């Protein structure tokens, strides 16, 4: 089974489960080193239930406690969920 990529070339699809960006990048690098990047197209298949996987990582987040936060969507305090890894400085309302 051959697929057409964006450039119109025929490539053999290589189906992989979507695990992480790091795995995807490493796989693409391996194909390039092997000289197969022009003949193989990586097709990443997301898991059946992506929501549980996303929610799993929310346990490491902290609620935003800044009053009148300009970052929280819809103006509701606590919605921006500051990440434990990449803390987002919430901007306080200035008069």
mmCIF file with all atom_site columns, C-alpha atoms in Angstrom:
data_model
loop_
_atom_site.group_PDB
_atom_site.id
_atom_site.type_symbol
_atom_site.label_atom_id
_atom_site.label_alt_id
_atom_site.label_comp_id
_atom_site.label_asym_id
_atom_site.label_entity_id
_atom_site.label_seq_id
_atom_site.pdbx_PDB_ins_code
_atom_site.Cartn_x
_atom_site.Cartn_y
_atom_site.Cartn_z
_atom_site.occupancy
_atom_site.B_iso_or_equiv
_atom_site.pdbx_formal_charge
_atom_site.auth_seq_id
_atom_site.auth_comp_id
_atom_site.auth_asym_id
_atom_site.auth_atom_id
_atom_site.pdbx_PDB_model_num
ATOM 1  C CA . UNK A 1 1  ? 0.000   0.000  0.000  1.00 0.00 ? 1  UNK A CA 1
ATOM 2  C CA . UNK A 1 2  ? 1.522   3.311  -1.061 1.00 0.00 ? 2  UNK A CA 1
ATOM 3  C CA . UNK A 1 3  ? 0.495   6.791  0.023  1.00 0.00 ? 3  UNK A CA 1
ATOM 4  C CA . UNK A 1 4  ? 1.021   10.170 -1.567 1.00 0.00 ? 4  UNK A CA 1
ATOM 5  C CA . UNK A 1 5  ? 2.789   12.679 0.636  1.00 0.00 ? 5  UNK A CA 1
ATOM 6  C CA . UNK A 1 6  ? 2.651   16.467 0.211  1.00 0.00 ? 6  UNK A CA 1
ATOM 7  C CA . UNK A 1 7  ? 5.270   16.472 -2.523 1.00 0.00 ? 7  UNK A CA 1
ATOM 8  C CA . UNK A 1 8  ? 3.351   13.891 -4.572 1.00 0.00 ? 8  UNK A CA 1
ATOM 9  C CA . UNK A 1 9  ? 5.870   11.096 -4.030 1.00 0.00 ? 9  UNK A CA 1
ATOM 10 C CA . UNK A 1 10 ? 4.703   7.573  -3.241 1.00 0.00 ? 10 UNK A CA 1
ATOM 11 C CA . UNK A 1 11 ? 5.750   6.411  0.212  1.00 0.00 ? 11 UNK A CA 1
ATOM 12 C CA . UNK A 1 12 ? 5.134   3.262  2.229  1.00 0.00 ? 12 UNK A CA 1
ATOM 13 C CA . UNK A 1 13 ? 3.108   4.097  5.384  1.00 0.00 ? 13 UNK A CA 1
ATOM 14 C CA . UNK A 1 14 ? 4.749   3.182  8.691  1.00 0.00 ? 14 UNK A CA 1
ATOM 15 C CA . UNK A 1 15 ? 1.984   3.114  11.322 1.00 0.00 ? 15 UNK A CA 1
ATOM 16 C CA . UNK A 1 16 ? 3.085   3.991  14.854 1.00 0.00 ? 16 UNK A CA 1
ATOM 17 C CA . UNK A 1 17 ? 1.091   4.658  18.007 1.00 0.00 ? 17 UNK A CA 1
ATOM 18 C CA . UNK A 1 18 ? 1.374   8.268  19.134 1.00 0.00 ? 18 UNK A CA 1
ATOM 19 C CA . UNK A 1 19 ? 3.481   8.124  22.284 1.00 0.00 ? 19 UNK A CA 1
ATOM 20 C CA . UNK A 1 20 ? 5.342   11.421 22.577 1.00 0.00 ? 20 UNK A CA 1
ATOM 21 C CA . UNK A 1 21 ? 7.035   14.076 20.472 1.00 0.00 ? 21 UNK A CA 1
ATOM 22 C CA . UNK A 1 22 ? 10.419  12.754 21.581 1.00 0.00 ? 22 UNK A CA 1
ATOM 23 C CA . UNK A 1 23 ? 9.658   9.249  20.251 1.00 0.00 ? 23 UNK A CA 1
ATOM 24 C CA . UNK A 1 24 ? 8.317   10.684 16.983 1.00 0.00 ? 24 UNK A CA 1
ATOM 25 C CA . UNK A 1 25 ? 11.412  12.830 16.503 1.00 0.00 ? 25 UNK A CA 1
ATOM 26 C CA . UNK A 1 26 ? 13.758  9.936  17.299 1.00 0.00 ? 26 UNK A CA 1
ATOM 27 C CA . UNK A 1 27 ? 11.925  7.680  14.826 1.00 0.00 ? 27 UNK A CA 1
ATOM 28 C CA . UNK A 1 28 ? 12.169  10.304 12.077 1.00 0.00 ? 28 UNK A CA 1
ATOM 29 C CA . UNK A 1 29 ? 15.892  10.714 12.783 1.00 0.00 ? 29 UNK A CA 1
ATOM 30 C CA . UNK A 1 30 ? 16.411  6.938  12.525 1.00 0.00 ? 30 UNK A CA 1
ATOM 31 C CA . UNK A 1 31 ? 14.606  6.804  9.180  1.00 0.00 ? 31 UNK A CA 1
ATOM 32 C CA . UNK A 1 32 ? 16.721  9.681  7.897  1.00 0.00 ? 32 UNK A CA 1
ATOM 33 C CA . UNK A 1 33 ? 19.988  8.033  9.045  1.00 0.00 ? 33 UNK A CA 1
ATOM 34 C CA . UNK A 1 34 ? 18.931  4.796  7.331  1.00 0.00 ? 34 UNK A CA 1
ATOM 35 C CA . UNK A 1 35 ? 18.156  6.717  4.145  1.00 0.00 ? 35 UNK A CA 1
ATOM 36 C CA . UNK A 1 36 ? 14.490  5.726  4.245  1.00 0.00 ? 36 UNK A CA 1
ATOM 37 C CA . UNK A 1 37 ? 12.974  9.173  4.798  1.00 0.00 ? 37 UNK A CA 1
ATOM 38 C CA . UNK A 1 38 ? 12.189  9.504  1.075  1.00 0.00 ? 38 UNK A CA 1
ATOM 39 C CA . UNK A 1 39 ? 10.427  6.139  0.835  1.00 0.00 ? 39 UNK A CA 1
ATOM 40 C CA . UNK A 1 40 ? 8.653   5.768  4.214  1.00 0.00 ? 40 UNK A CA 1
ATOM 41 C CA . UNK A 1 41 ? 5.867   7.989  5.593  1.00 0.00 ? 41 UNK A CA 1
ATOM 42 C CA . UNK A 1 42 ? 5.324   7.882  9.356  1.00 0.00 ? 42 UNK A CA 1
ATOM 43 C CA . UNK A 1 43 ? 1.633   7.802  10.256 1.00 0.00 ? 43 UNK A CA 1
ATOM 44 C CA . UNK A 1 44 ? 1.048   8.425  13.964 1.00 0.00 ? 44 UNK A CA 1
ATOM 45 C CA . UNK A 1 45 ? -2.126  6.913  15.382 1.00 0.00 ? 45 UNK A CA 1
ATOM 46 C CA . UNK A 1 46 ? -3.526  8.638  18.496 1.00 0.00 ? 46 UNK A CA 1
ATOM 47 C CA . UNK A 1 47 ? -4.786  6.460  21.348 1.00 0.00 ? 47 UNK A CA 1
ATOM 48 C CA . UNK A 1 48 ? -8.491  5.621  21.440 1.00 0.00 ? 48 UNK A CA 1
ATOM 49 C CA . UNK A 1 49 ? -8.977  7.712  24.536 1.00 0.00 ? 49 UNK A CA 1
ATOM 50 C CA . UNK A 1 50 ? -6.685  10.729 24.434 1.00 0.00 ? 50 UNK A CA 1
ATOM 51 C CA . UNK A 1 51 ? -8.524  12.535 27.241 1.00 0.00 ? 51 UNK A CA 1
ATOM 52 C CA . UNK A 1 52 ? -7.386  10.163 30.055 1.00 0.00 ? 52 UNK A CA 1
ATOM 53 C CA . UNK A 1 53 ? -3.800  10.578 28.887 1.00 0.00 ? 53 UNK A CA 1
ATOM 54 C CA . UNK A 1 54 ? -4.091  14.375 28.959 1.00 0.00 ? 54 UNK A CA 1
ATOM 55 C CA . UNK A 1 55 ? -5.909  14.422 32.303 1.00 0.00 ? 55 UNK A CA 1
ATOM 56 C CA . UNK A 1 56 ? -3.211  12.176 33.781 1.00 0.00 ? 56 UNK A CA 1
ATOM 57 C CA . UNK A 1 57 ? -0.676  15.001 33.457 1.00 0.00 ? 57 UNK A CA 1
ATOM 58 C CA . UNK A 1 58 ? -3.021  17.604 34.986 1.00 0.00 ? 58 UNK A CA 1
ATOM 59 C CA . UNK A 1 59 ? -2.317  16.174 38.454 1.00 0.00 ? 59 UNK A CA 1
ATOM 60 C CA . UNK A 1 60 ? 1.026   18.003 38.379 1.00 0.00 ? 60 UNK A CA 1
ATOM 61 C CA . UNK A 1 61 ? -0.595  21.374 37.650 1.00 0.00 ? 61 UNK A CA 1
ATOM 62 C CA . UNK A 1 62 ? -1.539  24.003 40.207 1.00 0.00 ? 62 UNK A CA 1
ATOM 63 C CA . UNK A 1 63 ? -4.615  26.206 40.134 1.00 0.00 ? 63 UNK A CA 1
ATOM 64 C CA . UNK A 1 64 ? -3.942  29.849 39.441 1.00 0.00 ? 64 UNK A CA 1
ATOM 65 C CA . UNK A 1 65 ? -4.723  31.841 42.577 1.00 0.00 ? 65 UNK A CA 1
ATOM 66 C CA . UNK A 1 66 ? -4.232  35.328 41.116 1.00 0.00 ? 66 UNK A CA 1
ATOM 67 C CA . UNK A 1 67 ? -7.323  37.513 41.451 1.00 0.00 ? 67 UNK A CA 1
ATOM 68 C CA . UNK A 1 68 ? -8.506  39.062 38.164 1.00 0.00 ? 68 UNK A CA 1
ATOM 69 C CA . UNK A 1 69 ? -5.909  37.086 36.192 1.00 0.00 ? 69 UNK A CA 1
ATOM 70 C CA . UNK A 1 70 ? -5.597  38.334 32.598 1.00 0.00 ? 70 UNK A CA 1
ATOM 71 C CA . UNK A 1 71 ? -4.398  34.908 31.394 1.00 0.00 ? 71 UNK A CA 1
ATOM 72 C CA . UNK A 1 72 ? -7.285  32.734 32.656 1.00 0.00 ? 72 UNK A CA 1
ATOM 73 C CA . UNK A 1 73 ? -9.737  32.074 29.790 1.00 0.00 ? 73 UNK A CA 1
ATOM 74 C CA . UNK A 1 74 ? -13.241 33.520 29.981 1.00 0.00 ? 74 UNK A CA 1
ATOM 75 C CA . UNK A 1 75 ? -12.209 35.652 32.946 1.00 0.00 ? 75 UNK A CA 1
ATOM 76 C CA . UNK A 1 76 ? -12.719 32.796 35.424 1.00 0.00 ? 76 UNK A CA 1
ATOM 77 C CA . UNK A 1 77 ? -10.038 32.653 38.096 1.00 0.00 ? 77 UNK A CA 1
ATOM 78 C CA . UNK A 1 78 ? -8.121  29.369 38.229 1.00 0.00 ? 78 UNK A CA 1
ATOM 79 C CA . UNK A 1 79 ? -8.800  28.319 34.634 1.00 0.00 ? 79 UNK A CA 1
ATOM 80 C CA . UNK A 1 80 ? -5.294  28.896 33.296 1.00 0.00 ? 80 UNK A CA 1
ATOM 81 C CA . UNK A 1 81 ? -3.888  26.043 35.467 1.00 0.00 ? 81 UNK A CA 1
ATOM 82 C CA . UNK A 1 82 ? -0.258  26.958 36.008 1.00 0.00 ? 82 UNK A CA 1
ATOM 83 C CA . UNK A 1 83 ? 1.920   24.021 35.008 1.00 0.00 ? 83 UNK A CA 1
ATOM 84 C CA . UNK A 1 84 ? 4.369   22.611 37.539 1.00 0.00 ? 84 UNK A CA 1
ATOM 85 C CA . UNK A 1 85 ? 7.066   22.369 34.869 1.00 0.00 ? 85 UNK A CA 1
ATOM 86 C CA . UNK A 1 86 ? 6.533   25.677 33.120 1.00 0.00 ? 86 UNK A CA 1
ATOM 87 C CA . UNK A 1 87 ? 4.993   28.090 35.577 1.00 0.00 ? 87 UNK A CA 1
ATOM 88 C CA . UNK A 1 88 ? 3.077   30.862 33.897 1.00 0.00 ? 88 UNK A CA 1
ATOM 89 C CA . UNK A 1 89 ? 3.345   34.235 35.595 1.00 0.00 ? 89 UNK A CA 1
ATOM 90 C CA . UNK A 1 90 ? -0.195  35.497 35.826 1.00 0.00 ? 90 UNK A CA 1
ATOM 91 C CA . UNK A 1 91 ? -0.590  39.168 35.152 1.00 0.00 ? 91 UNK A CA 1
ATOM 92 C CA . UNK A 1 92 ? -2.422  41.040 37.867 1.00 0.00 ? 92 UNK A CA 1
ATOM 93 C CA . UNK A 1 93 ? -4.927  43.687 36.846 1.00 0.00 ? 93 UNK A CA 1
ATOM 94 C CA . UNK A 1 94 ? -3.367  47.113 36.843 1.00 0.00 ? 94 UNK A CA 1
ATOM 95 C CA . UNK A 1 95 ? -5.398  50.266 37.442 1.00 0.00 ? 95 UNK A CA 1
#
